[in-house]
């Protein structure tokens, strides 16, 4: 788990800049830019047109990009999923936690997640969907701010205080709803409360009507390496009901897969 943003440095003698640029091209494709011409790739990556052409052509030949012969636009190929697949099947954390996720899913019939902290964000590594419809469009790979979600606070609660405070101070503390806590000192109090309780719960801090409860997965050093969370909605349960129904279960599930 890395708690600092990723930044390639040109002064790093071991950094291969051509690899950095190739990944910049791949990462330029997203929901807002599902297909791009060479000019658009150059604009999104700050590469010149010649470099964009070379990298796009190389990635196409390797099978990670597709090129439409008619529009001459590039898009990600199915092979681009390979990196995520290899991560998931080789991850000790994923393999260890999946049985617990399935158990919690069966017990609650709610949406259950495995998340890790990356910089100031949590990343959804695994997600078992409930038959109950949620208003959130969260899938595996989604990144969301850690400060206003229960998995983020659960993880931060079992990291050294200076690291947790650094994550909070580095976060863009946006008032997503009227319930979003954005005061850094108050956030640290909530994180400390989560440490004492063994779980964190958040209600309507990112999306209206959402409710979630999470507990940290601990590594051999007793610091958090991830979190298991249950996501539900306040249309079905009150805040007190969420805690009463799921706090003990989520703590037990996280402890069962901790590396202690």
PDB file of C-alpha atoms in Angstrom:
ATOM      1  CA  UNK A   1       0.000   0.000   0.000  1.00  0.00           C
ATOM      2  CA  UNK A   2       1.324   3.411  -0.984  1.00  0.00           C
ATOM      3  CA  UNK A   3       0.076   6.538   0.774  1.00  0.00           C
ATOM      4  CA  UNK A   4       1.833   9.004  -1.537  1.00  0.00           C
ATOM      5  CA  UNK A   5       0.767  10.021  -5.043  1.00  0.00           C
ATOM      6  CA  UNK A   6       2.694   8.420  -7.906  1.00  0.00           C
ATOM      7  CA  UNK A   7       5.027  10.843  -9.677  1.00  0.00           C
ATOM      8  CA  UNK A   8       7.640   9.842 -12.209  1.00  0.00           C
ATOM      9  CA  UNK A   9      10.807  11.869 -11.883  1.00  0.00           C
ATOM     10  CA  UNK A  10      13.146  12.652 -14.767  1.00  0.00           C
ATOM     11  CA  UNK A  11      15.992  12.876 -12.248  1.00  0.00           C
ATOM     12  CA  UNK A  12      15.550   9.242 -11.219  1.00  0.00           C
ATOM     13  CA  UNK A  13      18.388   7.380 -12.987  1.00  0.00           C
ATOM     14  CA  UNK A  14      16.419   4.123 -12.934  1.00  0.00           C
ATOM     15  CA  UNK A  15      13.276   5.630 -14.448  1.00  0.00           C
ATOM     16  CA  UNK A  16      12.777   4.542 -18.073  1.00  0.00           C
ATOM     17  CA  UNK A  17      11.022   7.533 -19.593  1.00  0.00           C
ATOM     18  CA  UNK A  18       9.755   5.636 -22.646  1.00  0.00           C
ATOM     19  CA  UNK A  19       7.844   3.292 -20.314  1.00  0.00           C
ATOM     20  CA  UNK A  20       6.448   6.290 -18.439  1.00  0.00           C
ATOM     21  CA  UNK A  21       5.227   7.791 -21.707  1.00  0.00           C
ATOM     22  CA  UNK A  22       3.689   4.517 -22.886  1.00  0.00           C
ATOM     23  CA  UNK A  23       1.654   4.296 -19.695  1.00  0.00           C
ATOM     24  CA  UNK A  24       0.643   7.950 -20.068  1.00  0.00           C
ATOM     25  CA  UNK A  25      -0.885   7.026 -23.410  1.00  0.00           C
ATOM     26  CA  UNK A  26      -2.770   4.050 -21.951  1.00  0.00           C
ATOM     27  CA  UNK A  27      -3.996   6.060 -18.965  1.00  0.00           C
ATOM     28  CA  UNK A  28      -5.263   8.865 -21.201  1.00  0.00           C
ATOM     29  CA  UNK A  29      -8.200   6.692 -22.250  1.00  0.00           C
ATOM     30  CA  UNK A  30     -11.130   7.006 -19.854  1.00  0.00           C
ATOM     31  CA  UNK A  31     -14.880   7.578 -19.770  1.00  0.00           C
ATOM     32  CA  UNK A  32     -14.445  11.073 -21.192  1.00  0.00           C
ATOM     33  CA  UNK A  33     -11.968   9.909 -23.840  1.00  0.00           C
ATOM     34  CA  UNK A  34     -12.933   6.358 -24.892  1.00  0.00           C
ATOM     35  CA  UNK A  35     -11.570   6.907 -28.408  1.00  0.00           C
ATOM     36  CA  UNK A  36      -8.926   9.375 -29.582  1.00  0.00           C
ATOM     37  CA  UNK A  37      -7.060  10.419 -32.683  1.00  0.00           C
ATOM     38  CA  UNK A  38      -3.303  10.911 -32.578  1.00  0.00           C
ATOM     39  CA  UNK A  39      -3.825  14.642 -32.136  1.00  0.00           C
ATOM     40  CA  UNK A  40      -6.116  14.054 -29.188  1.00  0.00           C
ATOM     41  CA  UNK A  41      -3.656  11.600 -27.633  1.00  0.00           C
ATOM     42  CA  UNK A  42      -0.915  14.204 -27.980  1.00  0.00           C
ATOM     43  CA  UNK A  43      -3.112  16.808 -26.331  1.00  0.00           C
ATOM     44  CA  UNK A  44      -4.062  14.559 -23.408  1.00  0.00           C
ATOM     45  CA  UNK A  45      -0.515  13.316 -22.749  1.00  0.00           C
ATOM     46  CA  UNK A  46       1.544  16.446 -23.503  1.00  0.00           C
ATOM     47  CA  UNK A  47       3.527  14.430 -26.038  1.00  0.00           C
ATOM     48  CA  UNK A  48       4.298  15.773 -29.493  1.00  0.00           C
ATOM     49  CA  UNK A  49       2.502  14.254 -32.478  1.00  0.00           C
ATOM     50  CA  UNK A  50       5.486  12.174 -33.585  1.00  0.00           C
ATOM     51  CA  UNK A  51       5.936  10.620 -30.137  1.00  0.00           C
ATOM     52  CA  UNK A  52       2.203   9.991 -29.851  1.00  0.00           C
ATOM     53  CA  UNK A  53       2.280   8.174 -33.169  1.00  0.00           C
ATOM     54  CA  UNK A  54       5.211   5.973 -32.141  1.00  0.00           C
ATOM     55  CA  UNK A  55       3.759   5.023 -28.780  1.00  0.00           C
ATOM     56  CA  UNK A  56       0.244   4.465 -30.121  1.00  0.00           C
ATOM     57  CA  UNK A  57       1.594   2.302 -32.941  1.00  0.00           C
ATOM     58  CA  UNK A  58       3.742   0.264 -30.536  1.00  0.00           C
ATOM     59  CA  UNK A  59       0.840  -0.283 -28.139  1.00  0.00           C
ATOM     60  CA  UNK A  60      -1.349  -1.257 -31.070  1.00  0.00           C
ATOM     61  CA  UNK A  61       1.209  -3.803 -32.248  1.00  0.00           C
ATOM     62  CA  UNK A  62       1.441  -5.203 -28.713  1.00  0.00           C
ATOM     63  CA  UNK A  63      -2.334  -5.570 -28.664  1.00  0.00           C
ATOM     64  CA  UNK A  64      -3.177  -2.983 -25.996  1.00  0.00           C
ATOM     65  CA  UNK A  65      -4.740  -0.470 -28.402  1.00  0.00           C
ATOM     66  CA  UNK A  66      -7.135  -0.900 -31.303  1.00  0.00           C
ATOM     67  CA  UNK A  67      -7.231   1.400 -34.333  1.00  0.00           C
ATOM     68  CA  UNK A  68     -10.349   1.975 -36.388  1.00  0.00           C
ATOM     69  CA  UNK A  69      -9.229   2.006 -40.036  1.00  0.00           C
ATOM     70  CA  UNK A  70     -12.109   4.295 -40.989  1.00  0.00           C
ATOM     71  CA  UNK A  71     -11.964   6.991 -38.322  1.00  0.00           C
ATOM     72  CA  UNK A  72      -8.268   6.400 -37.504  1.00  0.00           C
ATOM     73  CA  UNK A  73      -9.178   6.634 -33.833  1.00  0.00           C
ATOM     74  CA  UNK A  74      -7.556   4.522 -31.148  1.00  0.00           C
ATOM     75  CA  UNK A  75      -9.241   2.776 -28.223  1.00  0.00           C
ATOM     76  CA  UNK A  76      -8.225   0.365 -25.492  1.00  0.00           C
ATOM     77  CA  UNK A  77      -8.376  -3.318 -26.388  1.00  0.00           C
ATOM     78  CA  UNK A  78      -9.514  -6.266 -24.306  1.00  0.00           C
ATOM     79  CA  UNK A  79      -5.857  -7.071 -23.689  1.00  0.00           C
ATOM     80  CA  UNK A  80      -5.628  -3.972 -21.519  1.00  0.00           C
ATOM     81  CA  UNK A  81      -7.658  -5.925 -18.948  1.00  0.00           C
ATOM     82  CA  UNK A  82      -4.810  -8.409 -18.623  1.00  0.00           C
ATOM     83  CA  UNK A  83      -2.890  -6.224 -16.165  1.00  0.00           C
ATOM     84  CA  UNK A  84      -5.881  -6.052 -13.821  1.00  0.00           C
ATOM     85  CA  UNK A  85      -6.502  -9.772 -14.189  1.00  0.00           C
ATOM     86  CA  UNK A  86      -2.900 -10.686 -13.382  1.00  0.00           C
ATOM     87  CA  UNK A  87      -2.965  -8.390 -10.361  1.00  0.00           C
ATOM     88  CA  UNK A  88      -6.111 -10.001  -8.991  1.00  0.00           C
ATOM     89  CA  UNK A  89      -5.040 -13.619  -9.460  1.00  0.00           C
ATOM     90  CA  UNK A  90      -1.550 -13.000  -8.067  1.00  0.00           C
ATOM     91  CA  UNK A  91      -2.568 -10.833  -5.100  1.00  0.00           C
ATOM     92  CA  UNK A  92      -2.102 -12.547  -1.753  1.00  0.00           C
ATOM     93  CA  UNK A  93      -4.573 -10.084  -0.237  1.00  0.00           C
ATOM     94  CA  UNK A  94      -7.320 -10.814  -2.787  1.00  0.00           C
ATOM     95  CA  UNK A  95      -6.890 -14.576  -2.514  1.00  0.00           C
ATOM     96  CA  UNK A  96      -6.980 -14.408   1.267  1.00  0.00           C
ATOM     97  CA  UNK A  97      -9.999 -12.102   1.526  1.00  0.00           C
ATOM     98  CA  UNK A  98     -12.365 -13.498  -1.144  1.00  0.00           C
ATOM     99  CA  UNK A  99     -13.807 -16.318   1.030  1.00  0.00           C
ATOM    100  CA  UNK A 100     -14.624 -13.769   3.731  1.00  0.00           C
ATOM    101  CA  UNK A 101     -16.250 -11.445   1.183  1.00  0.00           C
ATOM    102  CA  UNK A 102     -18.468 -14.264  -0.053  1.00  0.00           C
ATOM    103  CA  UNK A 103     -19.391 -15.145   3.545  1.00  0.00           C
ATOM    104  CA  UNK A 104     -20.371 -11.558   4.374  1.00  0.00           C
ATOM    105  CA  UNK A 105     -22.291 -11.304   1.098  1.00  0.00           C
ATOM    106  CA  UNK A 106     -24.305 -14.439   1.910  1.00  0.00           C
ATOM    107  CA  UNK A 107     -24.949 -13.349   5.492  1.00  0.00           C
ATOM    108  CA  UNK A 108     -26.112  -9.829   4.649  1.00  0.00           C
ATOM    109  CA  UNK A 109     -27.283  -9.926   1.013  1.00  0.00           C
ATOM    110  CA  UNK A 110     -25.684  -6.489   0.744  1.00  0.00           C
ATOM    111  CA  UNK A 111     -22.922  -5.196  -1.527  1.00  0.00           C
ATOM    112  CA  UNK A 112     -19.526  -6.108  -0.080  1.00  0.00           C
ATOM    113  CA  UNK A 113     -16.154  -4.597  -1.012  1.00  0.00           C
ATOM    114  CA  UNK A 114     -12.425  -5.088  -0.627  1.00  0.00           C
ATOM    115  CA  UNK A 115     -10.555  -1.794  -0.865  1.00  0.00           C
ATOM    116  CA  UNK A 116      -6.993  -0.564  -0.431  1.00  0.00           C
ATOM    117  CA  UNK A 117      -5.547   2.891   0.089  1.00  0.00           C
ATOM    118  CA  UNK A 118      -3.542   4.486  -2.720  1.00  0.00           C
ATOM    119  CA  UNK A 119      -2.416   8.039  -2.053  1.00  0.00           C
ATOM    120  CA  UNK A 120      -5.497   9.939  -0.886  1.00  0.00           C
ATOM    121  CA  UNK A 121      -7.924   7.526  -2.549  1.00  0.00           C
ATOM    122  CA  UNK A 122      -9.370   4.123  -1.884  1.00  0.00           C
ATOM    123  CA  UNK A 123      -9.401   1.666  -4.785  1.00  0.00           C
ATOM    124  CA  UNK A 124     -12.084  -0.996  -5.077  1.00  0.00           C
ATOM    125  CA  UNK A 125     -10.165  -4.244  -5.664  1.00  0.00           C
ATOM    126  CA  UNK A 126     -13.133  -6.633  -5.396  1.00  0.00           C
ATOM    127  CA  UNK A 127     -16.859  -5.959  -5.215  1.00  0.00           C
ATOM    128  CA  UNK A 128     -19.711  -8.430  -4.783  1.00  0.00           C
ATOM    129  CA  UNK A 129     -22.947  -6.759  -5.818  1.00  0.00           C
ATOM    130  CA  UNK A 130     -26.203  -7.106  -3.918  1.00  0.00           C
ATOM    131  CA  UNK A 131     -29.580  -7.752  -5.513  1.00  0.00           C
ATOM    132  CA  UNK A 132     -30.570  -4.456  -3.899  1.00  0.00           C
ATOM    133  CA  UNK A 133     -29.968  -1.552  -6.262  1.00  0.00           C
ATOM    134  CA  UNK A 134     -27.558   1.146  -5.088  1.00  0.00           C
ATOM    135  CA  UNK A 135     -27.517   4.669  -6.458  1.00  0.00           C
ATOM    136  CA  UNK A 136     -23.725   4.614  -6.822  1.00  0.00           C
ATOM    137  CA  UNK A 137     -21.885   3.627  -9.984  1.00  0.00           C
ATOM    138  CA  UNK A 138     -18.934   1.875  -8.326  1.00  0.00           C
ATOM    139  CA  UNK A 139     -17.123  -1.016  -9.995  1.00  0.00           C
ATOM    140  CA  UNK A 140     -13.851  -2.871  -9.525  1.00  0.00           C
ATOM    141  CA  UNK A 141     -11.047  -0.381 -10.109  1.00  0.00           C
ATOM    142  CA  UNK A 142     -13.069   2.669  -9.067  1.00  0.00           C
ATOM    143  CA  UNK A 143     -11.112   5.276  -7.113  1.00  0.00           C
ATOM    144  CA  UNK A 144     -12.863   7.475  -4.552  1.00  0.00           C
ATOM    145  CA  UNK A 145     -11.644   9.906  -1.863  1.00  0.00           C
ATOM    146  CA  UNK A 146     -10.637   8.137   1.334  1.00  0.00           C
ATOM    147  CA  UNK A 147     -11.543  10.917   3.762  1.00  0.00           C
ATOM    148  CA  UNK A 148     -15.320  10.684   3.279  1.00  0.00           C
ATOM    149  CA  UNK A 149     -15.848   6.927   2.968  1.00  0.00           C
ATOM    150  CA  UNK A 150     -15.909   4.247   5.653  1.00  0.00           C
ATOM    151  CA  UNK A 151     -13.184   2.037   4.087  1.00  0.00           C
ATOM    152  CA  UNK A 152     -10.848   5.018   3.882  1.00  0.00           C
ATOM    153  CA  UNK A 153     -11.394   6.010   7.492  1.00  0.00           C
ATOM    154  CA  UNK A 154     -11.130   2.388   8.632  1.00  0.00           C
ATOM    155  CA  UNK A 155      -7.738   2.035   6.937  1.00  0.00           C
ATOM    156  CA  UNK A 156      -6.505   5.405   8.204  1.00  0.00           C
ATOM    157  CA  UNK A 157      -7.533   4.440  11.725  1.00  0.00           C
ATOM    158  CA  UNK A 158      -4.879   1.734  11.789  1.00  0.00           C
ATOM    159  CA  UNK A 159      -2.020   3.719  10.271  1.00  0.00           C
ATOM    160  CA  UNK A 160       0.399   5.917  12.233  1.00  0.00           C
ATOM    161  CA  UNK A 161      -1.183   9.231  13.156  1.00  0.00           C
ATOM    162  CA  UNK A 162       1.270  11.280  11.102  1.00  0.00           C
ATOM    163  CA  UNK A 163       0.513   9.259   7.962  1.00  0.00           C
ATOM    164  CA  UNK A 164      -3.255   9.556   8.478  1.00  0.00           C
ATOM    165  CA  UNK A 165      -2.940  13.305   8.977  1.00  0.00           C
ATOM    166  CA  UNK A 166      -0.767  13.586   5.861  1.00  0.00           C
ATOM    167  CA  UNK A 167      -3.408  11.796   3.796  1.00  0.00           C
ATOM    168  CA  UNK A 168      -6.080  14.168   5.113  1.00  0.00           C
ATOM    169  CA  UNK A 169      -3.950  17.283   4.526  1.00  0.00           C
ATOM    170  CA  UNK A 170      -3.135  16.107   0.986  1.00  0.00           C
ATOM    171  CA  UNK A 171      -6.792  15.437   0.143  1.00  0.00           C
ATOM    172  CA  UNK A 172      -9.045  17.849  -1.695  1.00  0.00           C
ATOM    173  CA  UNK A 173     -11.701  18.149   1.012  1.00  0.00           C
ATOM    174  CA  UNK A 174     -14.820  18.717  -1.075  1.00  0.00           C
ATOM    175  CA  UNK A 175     -18.309  19.196   0.393  1.00  0.00           C
ATOM    176  CA  UNK A 176     -20.006  16.492  -1.703  1.00  0.00           C
ATOM    177  CA  UNK A 177     -23.228  16.635   0.335  1.00  0.00           C
ATOM    178  CA  UNK A 178     -24.478  18.537   3.347  1.00  0.00           C
ATOM    179  CA  UNK A 179     -23.242  15.616   5.487  1.00  0.00           C
ATOM    180  CA  UNK A 180     -19.640  15.580   4.214  1.00  0.00           C
ATOM    181  CA  UNK A 181     -17.094  16.275   6.945  1.00  0.00           C
ATOM    182  CA  UNK A 182     -14.320  18.519   5.610  1.00  0.00           C
ATOM    183  CA  UNK A 183     -12.736  19.859   8.791  1.00  0.00           C
ATOM    184  CA  UNK A 184      -9.296  18.196   9.110  1.00  0.00           C
ATOM    185  CA  UNK A 185      -9.322  18.134  12.910  1.00  0.00           C
ATOM    186  CA  UNK A 186     -12.820  16.692  13.017  1.00  0.00           C
ATOM    187  CA  UNK A 187     -11.806  14.071  10.444  1.00  0.00           C
ATOM    188  CA  UNK A 188      -8.896  13.050  12.645  1.00  0.00           C
ATOM    189  CA  UNK A 189     -11.329  12.733  15.571  1.00  0.00           C
ATOM    190  CA  UNK A 190     -13.553  10.448  13.461  1.00  0.00           C
ATOM    191  CA  UNK A 191     -10.520   8.374  12.469  1.00  0.00           C
ATOM    192  CA  UNK A 192      -9.519   8.052  16.117  1.00  0.00           C
ATOM    193  CA  UNK A 193     -13.089   7.019  16.937  1.00  0.00           C
ATOM    194  CA  UNK A 194     -12.886   4.334  14.259  1.00  0.00           C
ATOM    195  CA  UNK A 195      -9.642   3.063  15.798  1.00  0.00           C
ATOM    196  CA  UNK A 196     -11.275   2.717  19.207  1.00  0.00           C
ATOM    197  CA  UNK A 197     -14.463   1.111  17.853  1.00  0.00           C
ATOM    198  CA  UNK A 198     -12.751  -1.216  15.385  1.00  0.00           C
ATOM    199  CA  UNK A 199     -14.913   0.013  12.500  1.00  0.00           C
ATOM    200  CA  UNK A 200     -15.849   3.171  10.607  1.00  0.00           C
ATOM    201  CA  UNK A 201     -19.316   4.109   9.398  1.00  0.00           C
ATOM    202  CA  UNK A 202     -20.232   6.841   6.919  1.00  0.00           C
ATOM    203  CA  UNK A 203     -23.636   8.094   5.898  1.00  0.00           C
ATOM    204  CA  UNK A 204     -24.407  10.298   2.892  1.00  0.00           C
ATOM    205  CA  UNK A 205     -20.955  11.877   2.806  1.00  0.00           C
ATOM    206  CA  UNK A 206     -20.304  11.173  -0.871  1.00  0.00           C
ATOM    207  CA  UNK A 207     -23.718  10.229  -2.270  1.00  0.00           C
ATOM    208  CA  UNK A 208     -27.186  11.068  -0.983  1.00  0.00           C
ATOM    209  CA  UNK A 209     -28.802   8.116   0.726  1.00  0.00           C
ATOM    210  CA  UNK A 210     -25.714   5.923   0.898  1.00  0.00           C
ATOM    211  CA  UNK A 211     -24.595   4.090   4.021  1.00  0.00           C
ATOM    212  CA  UNK A 212     -21.489   2.015   4.590  1.00  0.00           C
ATOM    213  CA  UNK A 213     -19.558   0.360   7.378  1.00  0.00           C
ATOM    214  CA  UNK A 214     -15.984  -0.945   7.167  1.00  0.00           C
ATOM    215  CA  UNK A 215     -13.266  -2.579   9.237  1.00  0.00           C
ATOM    216  CA  UNK A 216      -9.524  -2.614   8.562  1.00  0.00           C
ATOM    217  CA  UNK A 217      -7.534  -5.662   7.466  1.00  0.00           C
ATOM    218  CA  UNK A 218      -4.257  -5.658   9.377  1.00  0.00           C
ATOM    219  CA  UNK A 219      -0.837  -6.723   8.173  1.00  0.00           C
ATOM    220  CA  UNK A 220       1.858  -8.450  10.269  1.00  0.00           C
ATOM    221  CA  UNK A 221       2.872  -5.071  11.722  1.00  0.00           C
ATOM    222  CA  UNK A 222      -0.705  -4.384  12.910  1.00  0.00           C
ATOM    223  CA  UNK A 223      -1.100  -1.587  10.368  1.00  0.00           C
ATOM    224  CA  UNK A 224      -3.975  -1.563   7.883  1.00  0.00           C
ATOM    225  CA  UNK A 225      -3.372  -2.985   4.413  1.00  0.00           C
ATOM    226  CA  UNK A 226      -6.969  -2.795   3.253  1.00  0.00           C
ATOM    227  CA  UNK A 227     -10.578  -2.856   4.414  1.00  0.00           C
ATOM    228  CA  UNK A 228     -13.729  -4.919   4.065  1.00  0.00           C
ATOM    229  CA  UNK A 229     -16.900  -2.852   3.794  1.00  0.00           C
ATOM    230  CA  UNK A 230     -20.645  -3.289   3.452  1.00  0.00           C
ATOM    231  CA  UNK A 231     -22.524  -0.774   1.307  1.00  0.00           C
ATOM    232  CA  UNK A 232     -26.267  -0.274   1.673  1.00  0.00           C
ATOM    233  CA  UNK A 233     -28.809   2.539   1.608  1.00  0.00           C
ATOM    234  CA  UNK A 234     -30.661   4.656   4.143  1.00  0.00           C
ATOM    235  CA  UNK A 235     -33.842   3.936   2.184  1.00  0.00           C
ATOM    236  CA  UNK A 236     -33.785   0.490   3.803  1.00  0.00           C
ATOM    237  CA  UNK A 237     -32.037   1.007   7.141  1.00  0.00           C
ATOM    238  CA  UNK A 238     -31.517   3.792   9.638  1.00  0.00           C
ATOM    239  CA  UNK A 239     -27.995   4.726  10.676  1.00  0.00           C
ATOM    240  CA  UNK A 240     -28.391   2.962  14.005  1.00  0.00           C
ATOM    241  CA  UNK A 241     -29.698  -0.169  12.275  1.00  0.00           C
ATOM    242  CA  UNK A 242     -26.675  -0.323   9.965  1.00  0.00           C
ATOM    243  CA  UNK A 243     -24.314  -0.247  12.941  1.00  0.00           C
ATOM    244  CA  UNK A 244     -26.397  -2.642  15.034  1.00  0.00           C
ATOM    245  CA  UNK A 245     -26.781  -5.190  12.219  1.00  0.00           C
ATOM    246  CA  UNK A 246     -23.299  -5.106  10.709  1.00  0.00           C
ATOM    247  CA  UNK A 247     -20.620  -3.734  13.075  1.00  0.00           C
ATOM    248  CA  UNK A 248     -19.756  -7.039  14.773  1.00  0.00           C
ATOM    249  CA  UNK A 249     -19.910  -8.962  11.492  1.00  0.00           C
ATOM    250  CA  UNK A 250     -17.603  -6.608   9.599  1.00  0.00           C
ATOM    251  CA  UNK A 251     -15.079  -6.528  12.464  1.00  0.00           C
ATOM    252  CA  UNK A 252     -15.089 -10.322  12.651  1.00  0.00           C
ATOM    253  CA  UNK A 253     -14.670 -10.688   8.899  1.00  0.00           C
ATOM    254  CA  UNK A 254     -11.728  -8.269   8.766  1.00  0.00           C
ATOM    255  CA  UNK A 255     -10.020  -9.907  11.740  1.00  0.00           C
ATOM    256  CA  UNK A 256     -10.419 -13.367  10.192  1.00  0.00           C
ATOM    257  CA  UNK A 257      -8.278 -12.371   7.210  1.00  0.00           C
ATOM    258  CA  UNK A 258      -5.768 -10.130   8.966  1.00  0.00           C
ATOM    259  CA  UNK A 259      -2.137 -11.279   8.858  1.00  0.00           C
ATOM    260  CA  UNK A 260      -1.571 -11.219  12.629  1.00  0.00           C
TER     261      UNK A 260
END
